[in-house]
């Protein structure tokens, strides 16, 4: 199946050929004709599925078919949770639009950098704006743009937008949009808050659901290596050398752990950098660029910062710390095996985190083979949880209701969190182990 039967214009087909996108991915196949037809959409598709082109292609085609006047009015608004995702979507949209005769202007705006160049960039208007919510509101306050002409709204990674607490910003933005418009929601997961927002905003939406296929086509081999938590950095170094991994994305639980692990790897002579929400935008962009150009071998990242990070041909992802949920696990391992390439996802599992990993497996409906590496066989045994300790930790871990008895799942999560906390603390006395956040 090729792109040509999907109803796309010759200019877009030319751009696709140049990008060497030969065949549409499942989400592109399902979404493009429906979006071209003007339908609202609720799509569960994550980064790696080709979702960016799935909404950019029809959106650009509709804009090019009806050129806007001068100054340009913002006719499409794409809201995203992170700066990296904004930059990536802007790049893809510009590449796809490069042969449009009406020369569409695509502006990308995000926080963490000076607002002035972005205000200058919006002079004369823009056809498409890709934005993180906070910066968009700042720009609206500066009257740098007007959203009254928006014809299509895209919420990309809608679950993450709500997870990161952007509800208020979204409300402030939504009231600035005309009520007659096309709405497209893309979300890796569809938790209740996303469904509620979708029910409120979408008009008879088409549903596109491609998550299982994404994992199937992307052929990710999963492996769990049993190792004591105190020996994980050594094991990581050993594996990078032994297995000749060219590039590795390593996930940890906290910003602090990202710094510590990257530092230890650097001291061992590996080109490694941390990647988390507290780094400056310039630093984050540089790390990504160096990683893409293979000047960096290892990036040690937190979940929030790595979300939406698109590095093609990334052969290995390592869960140095286990993710908190099965959903996060899927996001993490989806960083490898992108768009049909093969990939390897390795999880380090200790006695304290075995039970938590079993939960992740159960949620996914898979059993991940356990292995041990010679010289790194684990010696630790699982810590027994004191009843009072487990209860209070479980409450904290789940945001649980006071007085409610923790379930078995809560206890396992609490044990995993305790273990992660303990690991981070054994690395240093610094107690800055907060979870990562982004703007
Ligand atoms: P996305 O899910 O939009 O982040 O895309 C994931 C990766 O797949 C990106 O590196 C895209 O360049 C690539 N990609 C998207 N669509 C296609 C396609 N039809 N053929 C080949 N690669 C694609």
PDB file of C-alpha atoms and ligand atoms in Angstrom, residues 3 20-25 28 46-53 310 312 338-339, ligand 1:
ATOM      1  CA  UNK A   3       0.541   6.952  -0.198  1.00  0.00           C
ATOM      2  CA  UNK A  20      11.754   8.204   1.772  1.00  0.00           C
ATOM      3  CA  UNK A  21       8.410   7.535   3.396  1.00  0.00           C
ATOM      4  CA  UNK A  22       7.392   4.806   0.971  1.00  0.00           C
ATOM      5  CA  UNK A  23       4.379   3.269   2.682  1.00  0.00           C
ATOM      6  CA  UNK A  24       1.942   4.801   5.126  1.00  0.00           C
ATOM      7  CA  UNK A  25       2.101   3.488   8.697  1.00  0.00           C
ATOM      8  CA  UNK A  28      -1.415   7.318   8.612  1.00  0.00           C
ATOM      9  CA  UNK A  46       2.115   7.138  20.321  1.00  0.00           C
ATOM     10  CA  UNK A  47       5.340   8.677  19.165  1.00  0.00           C
ATOM     11  CA  UNK A  48       7.015   6.207  16.826  1.00  0.00           C
ATOM     12  CA  UNK A  49       3.788   5.307  15.041  1.00  0.00           C
ATOM     13  CA  UNK A  50       4.136   8.028  12.411  1.00  0.00           C
ATOM     14  CA  UNK A  51       1.376  10.107  13.995  1.00  0.00           C
ATOM     15  CA  UNK A  52       3.044  13.447  13.228  1.00  0.00           C
ATOM     16  CA  UNK A  53       2.744  12.957   9.470  1.00  0.00           C
ATOM     17  CA  UNK A 310      12.573  10.921  18.191  1.00  0.00           C
ATOM     18  CA  UNK A 312      15.799   7.161  14.411  1.00  0.00           C
ATOM     19  CA  UNK A 338      10.804   3.042  15.481  1.00  0.00           C
ATOM     20  CA  UNK A 339       8.811   2.857  12.268  1.00  0.00           C
TER      21      UNK A 339
HETATM   22  P1  LIG B   1       6.313   9.935  14.809  1.00  0.00           P
HETATM   23  O1  LIG B   1       5.460   8.855  15.418  1.00  0.00           O
HETATM   24  O2  LIG B   1       5.507  10.930  14.051  1.00  0.00           O
HETATM   25  O3  LIG B   1       7.203  10.573  15.840  1.00  0.00           O
HETATM   26  O4  LIG B   1       7.270   9.251  13.727  1.00  0.00           O
HETATM   27  C1  LIG B   1       8.238   8.310  14.108  1.00  0.00           C
HETATM   28  C2  LIG B   1       9.322   8.143  13.069  1.00  0.00           C
HETATM   29  O5  LIG B   1       8.819   7.453  11.946  1.00  0.00           O
HETATM   30  C3  LIG B   1       9.931   9.435  12.549  1.00  0.00           C
HETATM   31  O6  LIG B   1      11.327   9.260  12.534  1.00  0.00           O
HETATM   32  C4  LIG B   1       9.407   9.567  11.160  1.00  0.00           C
HETATM   33  O7  LIG B   1      10.334  10.229  10.323  1.00  0.00           O
HETATM   34  C5  LIG B   1       9.216   8.122  10.730  1.00  0.00           C
HETATM   35  N1  LIG B   1       8.096   7.909   9.806  1.00  0.00           N
HETATM   36  C6  LIG B   1       6.842   8.412   9.899  1.00  0.00           C
HETATM   37  N2  LIG B   1       6.060   7.961   8.902  1.00  0.00           N
HETATM   38  C7  LIG B   1       6.833   7.163   8.143  1.00  0.00           C
HETATM   39  C8  LIG B   1       6.600   6.393   6.961  1.00  0.00           C
HETATM   40  N3  LIG B   1       5.410   6.364   6.381  1.00  0.00           N
HETATM   41  N4  LIG B   1       7.639   5.687   6.464  1.00  0.00           N
HETATM   42  C9  LIG B   1       8.848   5.708   7.057  1.00  0.00           C
HETATM   43  N5  LIG B   1       9.137   6.402   8.179  1.00  0.00           N
HETATM   44  C10 LIG B   1       8.132   7.117   8.719  1.00  0.00           C
END
